[in-house]
PDB file of C-alpha atoms in Angstrom:
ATOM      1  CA  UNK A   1     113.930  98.955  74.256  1.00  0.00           C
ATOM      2  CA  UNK A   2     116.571 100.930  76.563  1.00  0.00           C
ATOM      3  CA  UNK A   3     115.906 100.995  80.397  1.00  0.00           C
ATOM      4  CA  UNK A   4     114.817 104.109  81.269  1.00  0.00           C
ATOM      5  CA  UNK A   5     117.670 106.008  83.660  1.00  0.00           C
ATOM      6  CA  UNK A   6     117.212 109.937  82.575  1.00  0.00           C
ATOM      7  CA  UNK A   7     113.755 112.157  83.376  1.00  0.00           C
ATOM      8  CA  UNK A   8     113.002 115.181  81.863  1.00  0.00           C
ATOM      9  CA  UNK A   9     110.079 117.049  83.636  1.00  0.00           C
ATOM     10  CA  UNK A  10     108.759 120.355  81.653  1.00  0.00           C
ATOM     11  CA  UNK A  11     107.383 122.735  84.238  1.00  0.00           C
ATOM     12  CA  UNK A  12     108.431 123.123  87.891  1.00  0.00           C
ATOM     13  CA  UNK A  13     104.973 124.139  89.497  1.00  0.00           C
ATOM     14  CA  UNK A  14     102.896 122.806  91.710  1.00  0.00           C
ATOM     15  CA  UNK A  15     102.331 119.448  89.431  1.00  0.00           C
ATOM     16  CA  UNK A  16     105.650 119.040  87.747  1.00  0.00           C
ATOM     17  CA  UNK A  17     108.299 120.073  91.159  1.00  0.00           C
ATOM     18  CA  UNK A  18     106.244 116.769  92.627  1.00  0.00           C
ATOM     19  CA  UNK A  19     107.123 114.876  89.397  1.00  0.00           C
ATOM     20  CA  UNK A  20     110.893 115.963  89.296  1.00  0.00           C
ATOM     21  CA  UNK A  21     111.064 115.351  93.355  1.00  0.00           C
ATOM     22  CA  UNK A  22     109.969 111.661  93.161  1.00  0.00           C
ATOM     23  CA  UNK A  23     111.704 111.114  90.522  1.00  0.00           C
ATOM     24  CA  UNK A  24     114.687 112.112  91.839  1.00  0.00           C
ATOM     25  CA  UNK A  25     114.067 109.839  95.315  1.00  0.00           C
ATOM     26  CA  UNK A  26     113.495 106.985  93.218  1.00  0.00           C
ATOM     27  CA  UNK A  27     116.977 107.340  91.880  1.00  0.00           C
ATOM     28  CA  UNK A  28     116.472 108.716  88.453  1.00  0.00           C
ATOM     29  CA  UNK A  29     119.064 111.201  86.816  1.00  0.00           C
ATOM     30  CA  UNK A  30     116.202 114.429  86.677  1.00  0.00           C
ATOM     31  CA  UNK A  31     116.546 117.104  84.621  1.00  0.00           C
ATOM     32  CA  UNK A  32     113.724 119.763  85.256  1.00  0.00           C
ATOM     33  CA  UNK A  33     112.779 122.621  82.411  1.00  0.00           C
ATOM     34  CA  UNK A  34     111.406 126.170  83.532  1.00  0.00           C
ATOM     35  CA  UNK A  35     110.848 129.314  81.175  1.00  0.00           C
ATOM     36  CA  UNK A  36     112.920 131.859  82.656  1.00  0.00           C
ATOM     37  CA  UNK A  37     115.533 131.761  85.418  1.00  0.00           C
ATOM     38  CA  UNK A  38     113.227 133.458  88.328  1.00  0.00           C
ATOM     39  CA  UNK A  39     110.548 130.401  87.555  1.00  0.00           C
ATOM     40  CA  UNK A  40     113.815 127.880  87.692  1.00  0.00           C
ATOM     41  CA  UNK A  41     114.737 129.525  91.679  1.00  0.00           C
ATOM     42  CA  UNK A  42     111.349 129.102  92.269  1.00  0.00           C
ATOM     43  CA  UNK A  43     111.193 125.511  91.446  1.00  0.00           C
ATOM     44  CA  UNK A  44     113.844 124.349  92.677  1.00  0.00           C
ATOM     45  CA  UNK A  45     112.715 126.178  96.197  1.00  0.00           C
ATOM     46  CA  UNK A  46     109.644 124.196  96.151  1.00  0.00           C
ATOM     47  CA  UNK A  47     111.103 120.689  95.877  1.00  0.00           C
ATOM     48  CA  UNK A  48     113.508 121.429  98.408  1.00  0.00           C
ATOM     49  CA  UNK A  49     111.191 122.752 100.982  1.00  0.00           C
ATOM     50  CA  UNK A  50     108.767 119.380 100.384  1.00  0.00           C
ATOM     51  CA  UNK A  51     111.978 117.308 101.129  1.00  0.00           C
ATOM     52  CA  UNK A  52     112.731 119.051 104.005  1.00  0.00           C
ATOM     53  CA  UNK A  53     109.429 119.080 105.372  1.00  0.00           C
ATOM     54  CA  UNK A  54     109.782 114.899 104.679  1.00  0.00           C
ATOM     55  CA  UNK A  55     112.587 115.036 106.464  1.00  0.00           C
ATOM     56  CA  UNK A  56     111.408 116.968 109.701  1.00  0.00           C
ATOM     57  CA  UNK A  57     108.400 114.627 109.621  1.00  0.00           C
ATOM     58  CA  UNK A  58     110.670 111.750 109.541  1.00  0.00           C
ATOM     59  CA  UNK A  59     109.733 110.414 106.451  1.00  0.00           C
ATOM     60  CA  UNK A  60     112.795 110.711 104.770  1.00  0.00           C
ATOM     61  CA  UNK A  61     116.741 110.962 105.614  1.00  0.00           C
ATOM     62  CA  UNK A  62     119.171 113.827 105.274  1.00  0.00           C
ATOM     63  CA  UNK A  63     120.750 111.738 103.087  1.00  0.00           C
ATOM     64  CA  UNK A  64     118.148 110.957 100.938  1.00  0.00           C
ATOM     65  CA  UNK A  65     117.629 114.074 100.672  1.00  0.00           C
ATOM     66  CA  UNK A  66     120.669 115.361  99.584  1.00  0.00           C
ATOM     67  CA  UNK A  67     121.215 112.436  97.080  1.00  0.00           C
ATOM     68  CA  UNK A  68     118.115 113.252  95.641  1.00  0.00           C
ATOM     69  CA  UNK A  69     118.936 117.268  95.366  1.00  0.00           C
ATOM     70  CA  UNK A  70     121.830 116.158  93.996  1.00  0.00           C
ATOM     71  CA  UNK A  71     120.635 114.160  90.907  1.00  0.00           C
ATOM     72  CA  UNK A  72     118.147 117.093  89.591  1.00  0.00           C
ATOM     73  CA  UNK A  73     119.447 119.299  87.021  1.00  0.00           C
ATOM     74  CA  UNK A  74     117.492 122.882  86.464  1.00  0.00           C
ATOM     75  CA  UNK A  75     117.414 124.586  83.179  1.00  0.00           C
ATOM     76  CA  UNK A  76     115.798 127.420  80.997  1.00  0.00           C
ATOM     77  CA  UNK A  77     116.976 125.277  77.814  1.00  0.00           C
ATOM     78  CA  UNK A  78     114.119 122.892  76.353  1.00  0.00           C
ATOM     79  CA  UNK A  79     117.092 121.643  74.049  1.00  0.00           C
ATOM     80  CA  UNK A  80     118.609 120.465  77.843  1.00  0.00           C
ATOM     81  CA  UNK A  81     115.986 118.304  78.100  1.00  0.00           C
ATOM     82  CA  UNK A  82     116.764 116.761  74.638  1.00  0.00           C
ATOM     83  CA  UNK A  83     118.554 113.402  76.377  1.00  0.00           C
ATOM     84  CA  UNK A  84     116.465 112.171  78.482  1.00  0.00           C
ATOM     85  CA  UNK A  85     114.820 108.347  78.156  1.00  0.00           C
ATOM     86  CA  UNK A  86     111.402 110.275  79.239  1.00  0.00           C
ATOM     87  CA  UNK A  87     110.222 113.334  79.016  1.00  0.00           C
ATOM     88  CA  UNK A  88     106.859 114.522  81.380  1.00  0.00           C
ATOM     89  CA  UNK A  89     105.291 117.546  80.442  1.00  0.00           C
ATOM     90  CA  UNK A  90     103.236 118.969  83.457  1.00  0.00           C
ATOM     91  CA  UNK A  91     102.553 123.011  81.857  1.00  0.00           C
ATOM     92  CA  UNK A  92      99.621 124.364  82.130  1.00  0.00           C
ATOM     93  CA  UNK A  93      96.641 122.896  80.235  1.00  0.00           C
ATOM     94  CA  UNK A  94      96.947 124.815  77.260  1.00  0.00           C
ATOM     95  CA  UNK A  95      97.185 122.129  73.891  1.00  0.00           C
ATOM     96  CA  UNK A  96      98.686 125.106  71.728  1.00  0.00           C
ATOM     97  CA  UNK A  97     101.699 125.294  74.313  1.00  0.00           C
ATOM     98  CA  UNK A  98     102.338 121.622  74.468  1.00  0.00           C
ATOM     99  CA  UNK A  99     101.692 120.565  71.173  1.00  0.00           C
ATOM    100  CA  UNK A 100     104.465 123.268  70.524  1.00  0.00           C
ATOM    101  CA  UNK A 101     106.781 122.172  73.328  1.00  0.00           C
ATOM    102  CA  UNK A 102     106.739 118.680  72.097  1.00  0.00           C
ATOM    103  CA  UNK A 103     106.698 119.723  68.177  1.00  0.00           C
ATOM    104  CA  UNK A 104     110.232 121.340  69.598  1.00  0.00           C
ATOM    105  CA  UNK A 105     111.726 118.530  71.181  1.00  0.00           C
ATOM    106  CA  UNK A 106     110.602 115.850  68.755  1.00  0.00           C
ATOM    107  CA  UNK A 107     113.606 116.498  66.295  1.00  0.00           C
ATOM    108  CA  UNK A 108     116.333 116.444  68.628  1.00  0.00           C
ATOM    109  CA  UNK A 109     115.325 113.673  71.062  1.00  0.00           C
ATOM    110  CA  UNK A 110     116.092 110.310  70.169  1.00  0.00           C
ATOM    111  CA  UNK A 111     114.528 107.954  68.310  1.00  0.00           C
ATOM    112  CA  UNK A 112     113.621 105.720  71.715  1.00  0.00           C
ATOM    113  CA  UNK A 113     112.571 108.689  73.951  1.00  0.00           C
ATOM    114  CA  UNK A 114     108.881 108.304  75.290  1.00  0.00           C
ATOM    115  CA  UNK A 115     106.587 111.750  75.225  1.00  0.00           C
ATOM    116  CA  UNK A 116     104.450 111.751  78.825  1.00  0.00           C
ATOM    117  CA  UNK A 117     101.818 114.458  78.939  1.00  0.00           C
ATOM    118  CA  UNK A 118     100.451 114.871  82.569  1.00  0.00           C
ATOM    119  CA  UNK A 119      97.392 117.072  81.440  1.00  0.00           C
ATOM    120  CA  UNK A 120      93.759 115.681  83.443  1.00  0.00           C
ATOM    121  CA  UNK A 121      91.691 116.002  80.447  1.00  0.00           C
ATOM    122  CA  UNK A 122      93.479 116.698  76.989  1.00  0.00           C
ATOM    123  CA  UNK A 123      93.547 113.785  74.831  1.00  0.00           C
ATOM    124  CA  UNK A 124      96.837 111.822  74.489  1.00  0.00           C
ATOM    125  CA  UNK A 125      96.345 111.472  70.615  1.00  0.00           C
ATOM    126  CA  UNK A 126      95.745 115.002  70.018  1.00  0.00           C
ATOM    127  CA  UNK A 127      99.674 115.974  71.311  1.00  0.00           C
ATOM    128  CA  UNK A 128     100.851 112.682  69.872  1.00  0.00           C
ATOM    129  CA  UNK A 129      99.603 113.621  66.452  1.00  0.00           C
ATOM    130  CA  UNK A 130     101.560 116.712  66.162  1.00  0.00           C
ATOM    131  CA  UNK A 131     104.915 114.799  66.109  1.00  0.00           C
ATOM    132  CA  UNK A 132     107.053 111.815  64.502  1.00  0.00           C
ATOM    133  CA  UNK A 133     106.118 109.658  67.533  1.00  0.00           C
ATOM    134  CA  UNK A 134     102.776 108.835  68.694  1.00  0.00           C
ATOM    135  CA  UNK A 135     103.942 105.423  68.948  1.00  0.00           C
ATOM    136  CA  UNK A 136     105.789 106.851  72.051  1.00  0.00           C
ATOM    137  CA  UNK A 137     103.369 109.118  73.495  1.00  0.00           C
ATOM    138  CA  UNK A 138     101.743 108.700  76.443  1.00  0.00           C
ATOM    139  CA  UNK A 139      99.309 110.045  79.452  1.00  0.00           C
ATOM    140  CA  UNK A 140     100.731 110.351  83.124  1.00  0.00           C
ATOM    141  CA  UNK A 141      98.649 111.234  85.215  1.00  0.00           C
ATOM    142  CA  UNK A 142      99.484 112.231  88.750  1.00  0.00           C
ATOM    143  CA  UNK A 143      97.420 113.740  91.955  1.00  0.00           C
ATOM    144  CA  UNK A 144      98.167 116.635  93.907  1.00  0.00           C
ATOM    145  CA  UNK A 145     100.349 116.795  96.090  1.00  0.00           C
ATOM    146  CA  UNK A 146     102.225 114.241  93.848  1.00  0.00           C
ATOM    147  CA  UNK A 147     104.637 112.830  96.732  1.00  0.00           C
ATOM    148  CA  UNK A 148     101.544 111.931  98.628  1.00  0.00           C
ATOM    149  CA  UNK A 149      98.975 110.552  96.330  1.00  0.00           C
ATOM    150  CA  UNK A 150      99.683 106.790  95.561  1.00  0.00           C
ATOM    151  CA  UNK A 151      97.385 106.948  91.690  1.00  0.00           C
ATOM    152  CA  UNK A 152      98.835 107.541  88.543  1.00  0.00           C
ATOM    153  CA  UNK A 153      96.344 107.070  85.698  1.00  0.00           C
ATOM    154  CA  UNK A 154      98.575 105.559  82.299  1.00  0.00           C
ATOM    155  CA  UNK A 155      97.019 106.864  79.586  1.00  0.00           C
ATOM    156  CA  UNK A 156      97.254 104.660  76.292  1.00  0.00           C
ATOM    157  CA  UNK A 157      96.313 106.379  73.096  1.00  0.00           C
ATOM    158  CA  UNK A 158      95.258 103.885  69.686  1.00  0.00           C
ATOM    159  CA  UNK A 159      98.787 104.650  68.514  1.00  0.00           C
ATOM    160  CA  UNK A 160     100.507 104.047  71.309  1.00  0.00           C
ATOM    161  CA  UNK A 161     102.793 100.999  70.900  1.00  0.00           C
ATOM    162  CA  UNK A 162     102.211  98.170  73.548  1.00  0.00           C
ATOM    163  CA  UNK A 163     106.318  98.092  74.587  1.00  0.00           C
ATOM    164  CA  UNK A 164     106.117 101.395  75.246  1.00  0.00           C
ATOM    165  CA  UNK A 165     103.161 101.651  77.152  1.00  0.00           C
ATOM    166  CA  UNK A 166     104.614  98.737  79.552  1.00  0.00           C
ATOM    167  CA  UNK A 167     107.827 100.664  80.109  1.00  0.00           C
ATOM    168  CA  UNK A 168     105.819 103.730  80.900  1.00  0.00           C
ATOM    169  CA  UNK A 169     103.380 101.679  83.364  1.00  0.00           C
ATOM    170  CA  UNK A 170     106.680 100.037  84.778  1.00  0.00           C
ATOM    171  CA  UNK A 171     108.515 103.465  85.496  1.00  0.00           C
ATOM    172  CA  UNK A 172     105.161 104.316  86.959  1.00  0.00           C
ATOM    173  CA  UNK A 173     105.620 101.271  89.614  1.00  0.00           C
ATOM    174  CA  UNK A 174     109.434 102.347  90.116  1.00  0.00           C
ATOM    175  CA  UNK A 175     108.194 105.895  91.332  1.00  0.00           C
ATOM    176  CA  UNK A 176     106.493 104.178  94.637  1.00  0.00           C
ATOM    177  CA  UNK A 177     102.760 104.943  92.653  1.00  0.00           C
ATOM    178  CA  UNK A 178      99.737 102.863  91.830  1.00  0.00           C
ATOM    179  CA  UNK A 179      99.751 102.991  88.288  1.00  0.00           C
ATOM    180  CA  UNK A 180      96.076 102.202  86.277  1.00  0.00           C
ATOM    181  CA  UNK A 181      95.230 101.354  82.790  1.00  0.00           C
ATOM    182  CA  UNK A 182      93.139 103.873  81.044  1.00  0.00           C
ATOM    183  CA  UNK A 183      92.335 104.595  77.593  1.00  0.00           C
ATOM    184  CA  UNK A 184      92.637 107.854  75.993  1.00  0.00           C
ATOM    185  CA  UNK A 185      89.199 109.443  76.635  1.00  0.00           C
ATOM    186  CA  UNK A 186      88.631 113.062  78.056  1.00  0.00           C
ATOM    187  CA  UNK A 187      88.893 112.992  81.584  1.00  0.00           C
ATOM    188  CA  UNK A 188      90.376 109.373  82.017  1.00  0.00           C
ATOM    189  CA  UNK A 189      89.296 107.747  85.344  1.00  0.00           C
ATOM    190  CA  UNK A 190      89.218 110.274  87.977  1.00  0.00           C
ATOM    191  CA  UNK A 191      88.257 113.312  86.339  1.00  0.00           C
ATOM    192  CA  UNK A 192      85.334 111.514  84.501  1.00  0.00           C
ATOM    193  CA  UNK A 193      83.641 110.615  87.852  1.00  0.00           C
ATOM    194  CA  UNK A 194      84.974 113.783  90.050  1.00  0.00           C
ATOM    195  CA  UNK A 195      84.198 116.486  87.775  1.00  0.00           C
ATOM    196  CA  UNK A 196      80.596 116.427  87.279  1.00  0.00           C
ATOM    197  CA  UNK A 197      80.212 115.067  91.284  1.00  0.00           C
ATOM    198  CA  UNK A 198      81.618 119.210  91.752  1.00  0.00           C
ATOM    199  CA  UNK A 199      79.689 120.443  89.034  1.00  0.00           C
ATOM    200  CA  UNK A 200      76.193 118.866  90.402  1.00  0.00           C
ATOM    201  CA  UNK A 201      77.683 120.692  93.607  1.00  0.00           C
ATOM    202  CA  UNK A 202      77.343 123.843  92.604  1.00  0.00           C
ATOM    203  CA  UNK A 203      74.042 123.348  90.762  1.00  0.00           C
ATOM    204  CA  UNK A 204      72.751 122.327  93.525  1.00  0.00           C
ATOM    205  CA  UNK A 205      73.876 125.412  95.771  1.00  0.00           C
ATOM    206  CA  UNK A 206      72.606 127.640  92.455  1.00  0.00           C
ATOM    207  CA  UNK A 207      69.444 126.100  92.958  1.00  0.00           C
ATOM    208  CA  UNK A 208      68.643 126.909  96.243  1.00  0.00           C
ATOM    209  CA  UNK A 209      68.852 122.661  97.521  1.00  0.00           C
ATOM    210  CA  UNK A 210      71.341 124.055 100.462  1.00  0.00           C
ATOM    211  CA  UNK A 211      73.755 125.643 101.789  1.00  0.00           C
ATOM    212  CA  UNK A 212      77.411 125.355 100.842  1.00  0.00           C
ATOM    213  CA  UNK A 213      78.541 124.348 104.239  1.00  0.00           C
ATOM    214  CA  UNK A 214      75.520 121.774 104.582  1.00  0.00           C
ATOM    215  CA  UNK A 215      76.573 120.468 101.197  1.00  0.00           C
ATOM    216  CA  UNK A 216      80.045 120.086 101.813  1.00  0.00           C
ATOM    217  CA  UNK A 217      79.240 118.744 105.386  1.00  0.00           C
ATOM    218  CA  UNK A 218      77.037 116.304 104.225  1.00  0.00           C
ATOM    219  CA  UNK A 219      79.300 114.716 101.646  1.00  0.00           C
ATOM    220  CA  UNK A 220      81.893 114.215 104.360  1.00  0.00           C
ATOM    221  CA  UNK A 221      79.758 112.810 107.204  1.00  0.00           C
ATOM    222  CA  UNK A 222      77.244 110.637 104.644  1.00  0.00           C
ATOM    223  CA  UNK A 223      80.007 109.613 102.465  1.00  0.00           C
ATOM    224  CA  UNK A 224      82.912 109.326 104.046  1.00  0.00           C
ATOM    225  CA  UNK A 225      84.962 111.788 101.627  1.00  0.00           C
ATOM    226  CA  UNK A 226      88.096 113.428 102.824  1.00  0.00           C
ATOM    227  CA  UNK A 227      86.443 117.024 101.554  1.00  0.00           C
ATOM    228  CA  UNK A 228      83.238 118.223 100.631  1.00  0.00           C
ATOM    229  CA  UNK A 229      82.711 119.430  96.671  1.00  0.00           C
ATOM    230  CA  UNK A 230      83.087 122.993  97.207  1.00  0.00           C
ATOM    231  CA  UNK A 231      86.449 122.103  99.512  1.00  0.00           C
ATOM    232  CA  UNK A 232      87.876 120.291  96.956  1.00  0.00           C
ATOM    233  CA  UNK A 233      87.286 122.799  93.831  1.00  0.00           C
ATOM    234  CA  UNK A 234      88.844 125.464  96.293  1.00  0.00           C
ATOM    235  CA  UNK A 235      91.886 122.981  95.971  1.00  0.00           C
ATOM    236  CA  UNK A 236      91.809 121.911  92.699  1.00  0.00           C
ATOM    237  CA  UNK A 237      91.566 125.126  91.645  1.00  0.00           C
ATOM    238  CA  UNK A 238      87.926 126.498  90.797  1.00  0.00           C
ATOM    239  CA  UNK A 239      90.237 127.969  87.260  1.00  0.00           C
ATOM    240  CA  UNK A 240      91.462 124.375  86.633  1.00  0.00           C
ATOM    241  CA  UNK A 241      87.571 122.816  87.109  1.00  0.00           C
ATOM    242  CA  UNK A 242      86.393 125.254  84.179  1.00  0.00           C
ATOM    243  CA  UNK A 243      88.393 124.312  81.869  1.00  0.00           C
ATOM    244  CA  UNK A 244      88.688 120.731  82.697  1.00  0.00           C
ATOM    245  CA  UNK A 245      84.490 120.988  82.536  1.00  0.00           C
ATOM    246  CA  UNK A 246      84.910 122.857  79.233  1.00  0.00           C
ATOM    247  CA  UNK A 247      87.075 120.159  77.650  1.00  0.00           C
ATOM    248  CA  UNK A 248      84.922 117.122  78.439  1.00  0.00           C
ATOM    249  CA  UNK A 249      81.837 119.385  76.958  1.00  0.00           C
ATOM    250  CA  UNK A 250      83.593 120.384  74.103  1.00  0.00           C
ATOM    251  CA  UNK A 251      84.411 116.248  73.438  1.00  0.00           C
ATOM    252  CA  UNK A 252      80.876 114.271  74.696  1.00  0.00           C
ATOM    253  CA  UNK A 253      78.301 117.061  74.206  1.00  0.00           C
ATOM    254  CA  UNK A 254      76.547 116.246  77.444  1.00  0.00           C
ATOM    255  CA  UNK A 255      75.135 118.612  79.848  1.00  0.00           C
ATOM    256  CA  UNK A 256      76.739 117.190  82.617  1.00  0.00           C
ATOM    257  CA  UNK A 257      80.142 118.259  81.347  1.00  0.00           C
ATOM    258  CA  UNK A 258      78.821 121.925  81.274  1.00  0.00           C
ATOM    259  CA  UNK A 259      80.291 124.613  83.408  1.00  0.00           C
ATOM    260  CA  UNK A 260      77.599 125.741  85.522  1.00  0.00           C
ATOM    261  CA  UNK A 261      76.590 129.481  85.405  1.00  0.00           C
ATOM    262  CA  UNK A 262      77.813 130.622  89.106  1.00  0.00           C
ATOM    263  CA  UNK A 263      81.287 128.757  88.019  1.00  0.00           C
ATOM    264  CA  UNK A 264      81.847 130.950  84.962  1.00  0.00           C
ATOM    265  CA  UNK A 265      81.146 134.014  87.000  1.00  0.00           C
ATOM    266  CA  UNK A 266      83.576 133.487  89.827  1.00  0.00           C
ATOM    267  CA  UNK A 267      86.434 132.459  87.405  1.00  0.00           C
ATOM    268  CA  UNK A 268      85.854 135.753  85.106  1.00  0.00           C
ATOM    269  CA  UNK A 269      86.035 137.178  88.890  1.00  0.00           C
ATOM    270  CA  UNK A 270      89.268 135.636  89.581  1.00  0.00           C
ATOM    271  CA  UNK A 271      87.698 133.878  92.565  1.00  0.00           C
ATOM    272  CA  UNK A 272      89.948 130.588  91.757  1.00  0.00           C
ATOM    273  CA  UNK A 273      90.115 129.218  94.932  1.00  0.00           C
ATOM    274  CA  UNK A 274      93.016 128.704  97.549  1.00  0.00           C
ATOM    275  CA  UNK A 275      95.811 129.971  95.655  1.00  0.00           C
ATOM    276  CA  UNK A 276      93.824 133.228  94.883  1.00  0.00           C
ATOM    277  CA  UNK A 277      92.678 133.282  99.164  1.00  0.00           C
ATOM    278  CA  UNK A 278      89.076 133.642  97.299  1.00  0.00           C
ATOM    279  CA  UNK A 279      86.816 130.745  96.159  1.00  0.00           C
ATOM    280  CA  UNK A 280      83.529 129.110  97.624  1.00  0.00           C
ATOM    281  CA  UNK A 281      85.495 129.890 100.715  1.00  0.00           C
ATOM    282  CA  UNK A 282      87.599 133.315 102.013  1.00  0.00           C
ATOM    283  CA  UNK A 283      90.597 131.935 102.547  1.00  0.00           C
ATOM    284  CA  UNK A 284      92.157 135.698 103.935  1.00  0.00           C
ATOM    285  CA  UNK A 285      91.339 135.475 107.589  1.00  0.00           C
ATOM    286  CA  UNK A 286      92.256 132.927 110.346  1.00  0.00           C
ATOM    287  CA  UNK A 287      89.574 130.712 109.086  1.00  0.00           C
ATOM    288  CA  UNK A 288      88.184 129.837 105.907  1.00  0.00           C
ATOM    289  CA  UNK A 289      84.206 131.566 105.692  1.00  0.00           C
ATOM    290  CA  UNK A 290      81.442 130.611 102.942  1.00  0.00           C
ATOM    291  CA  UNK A 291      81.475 133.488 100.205  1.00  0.00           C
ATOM    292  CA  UNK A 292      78.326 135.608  99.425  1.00  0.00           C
ATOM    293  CA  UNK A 293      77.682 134.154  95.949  1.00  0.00           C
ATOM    294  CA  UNK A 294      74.103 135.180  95.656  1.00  0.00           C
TER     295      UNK A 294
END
């Protein structure tokens, strides 16, 4: 099978400007699709403020830089995309919109072009089913921020052809990641284990066990975690942990999976997390306070 030498990413948020940028740095010819021309400027702003913040840390050259600026490609055309040895889709996780992006590009890409879906709880087979190739379909997963976190889980559906899933793992390596094997299960690896550790969080603070702080505090100082649960659902996204929870319900049927009650409310709230300044925390002053959720 060819070498792979051309990336298409499809979406330039938060996920897929990470995807294009180390892409790009790892020498790749990166061509990066956005809906409209305002999402493209934004984009493109993003991975060029993340390689110059690289570069004032000293992480990366000027030079490096500016080579890797240089080999990404922006567009509003999916049919732009249509060349590329591998295309990642990183949109949001809605399977109507990528079963249709993919059901788009699936006639005019070429025979030997591998599908990537980066979605953290979709199932691989349920995207590669709506084209000519699940042979060639795949899971990528990456971690926010992507230039930073080393994991990418490969996600192998039963269609998926054992070639291609070696050049996928392989261009996983060439990125500078940790690629694992996983099958092609709700959730994978990460999301399996994390999600209900969050959800059991906030069951826990529904049911009166303690307080957020205490909760989150205890996780870090007992366990040595990085955050506490309600931290890291501010950061995930408290928008992204519904519906991730609502997907892995939806496929095993186990109350575990369930969006708790106080979850639902502060997403029909908008209370998303960081990105909204409102979550388990108030992100709008100085410093970030508990919210009243009683």
């Amino acid at each position: 099978m060819p070498e792979i030498r051309r990336v298409a990413v499809l979406g330039c948020g938060l996920m897929g400007s990470g995807i294009a940028e180390i892409a790009a740095k790892a020498g790749y010819e990166t061509h990066v699709r956005e809906i409209n021309d305002a999402l493209v400027e934004k984009g493109h702003a993003r991975i060029r403020k993340s390689l110059d913040r690289a570069v004032d840390k000293g992480k990366l050259e000027a030079a490096d830089r500016d080579a890797a600026l240089g080999r990404i490609t922006m567009t509003t055309r999916l049919e732009d995309v249509a060349s590329a040895d591998i295309v990642i889709e990183a949109v949001t996780e809605d399977l109507d919109m990528k079963i249709e992006m993919f059901g788009t590009l699936d006639p005019v890409c070429g025979p030997d072009t591998i599908f990537a879906s980066n979605t953290s709880s979709l199932t691989i087979a349920a995207m590669a089913a709506a084209t000519r190739r699940p042979d060639h379909f795949v899971g990528l997963h990456f971690f926010n921020p992507v230039p930073v976190m080393k994991l990418v889980e490969v996600v192998r559906s039963i269609a998926t052809a054992p070639e291609v899933y070696r050049r996928a793992f392989d261009f996983a390596r060439s990125l500078g990641k940790e690629p694992v094997e996983a099958r092609d299960t709700s959730g994978f690896i990460v999301n399996r284990l994390l999600v209900p550790y969050m959800l059991d969080a906030i069951r826990c603070l529904e049911q009166g066990l303690a307080s957020m702080e205490d909760i989150d505090k205890s996780m870090t100082l007992g366990t040595g975690y990085p955050m506490g649960p309600f931290v890291l659902a501010d950061f995930v996204g408290n928008d992204t942990l519904h519906a991730i929870a609502e997907i892995m319900f939806n496929e095993f049927r186990e109350p575990r999976f369930a969006p708790p009650p106080l979850l639902r409310r502060m997403v029909t709230l908008g209370y998303y997390g960081r990105k909204a300044q409102r979550g388990f925390y108030d992100y709008r002053g100085e410093t970030p306070v508990p919210m009243r959720l009683d």
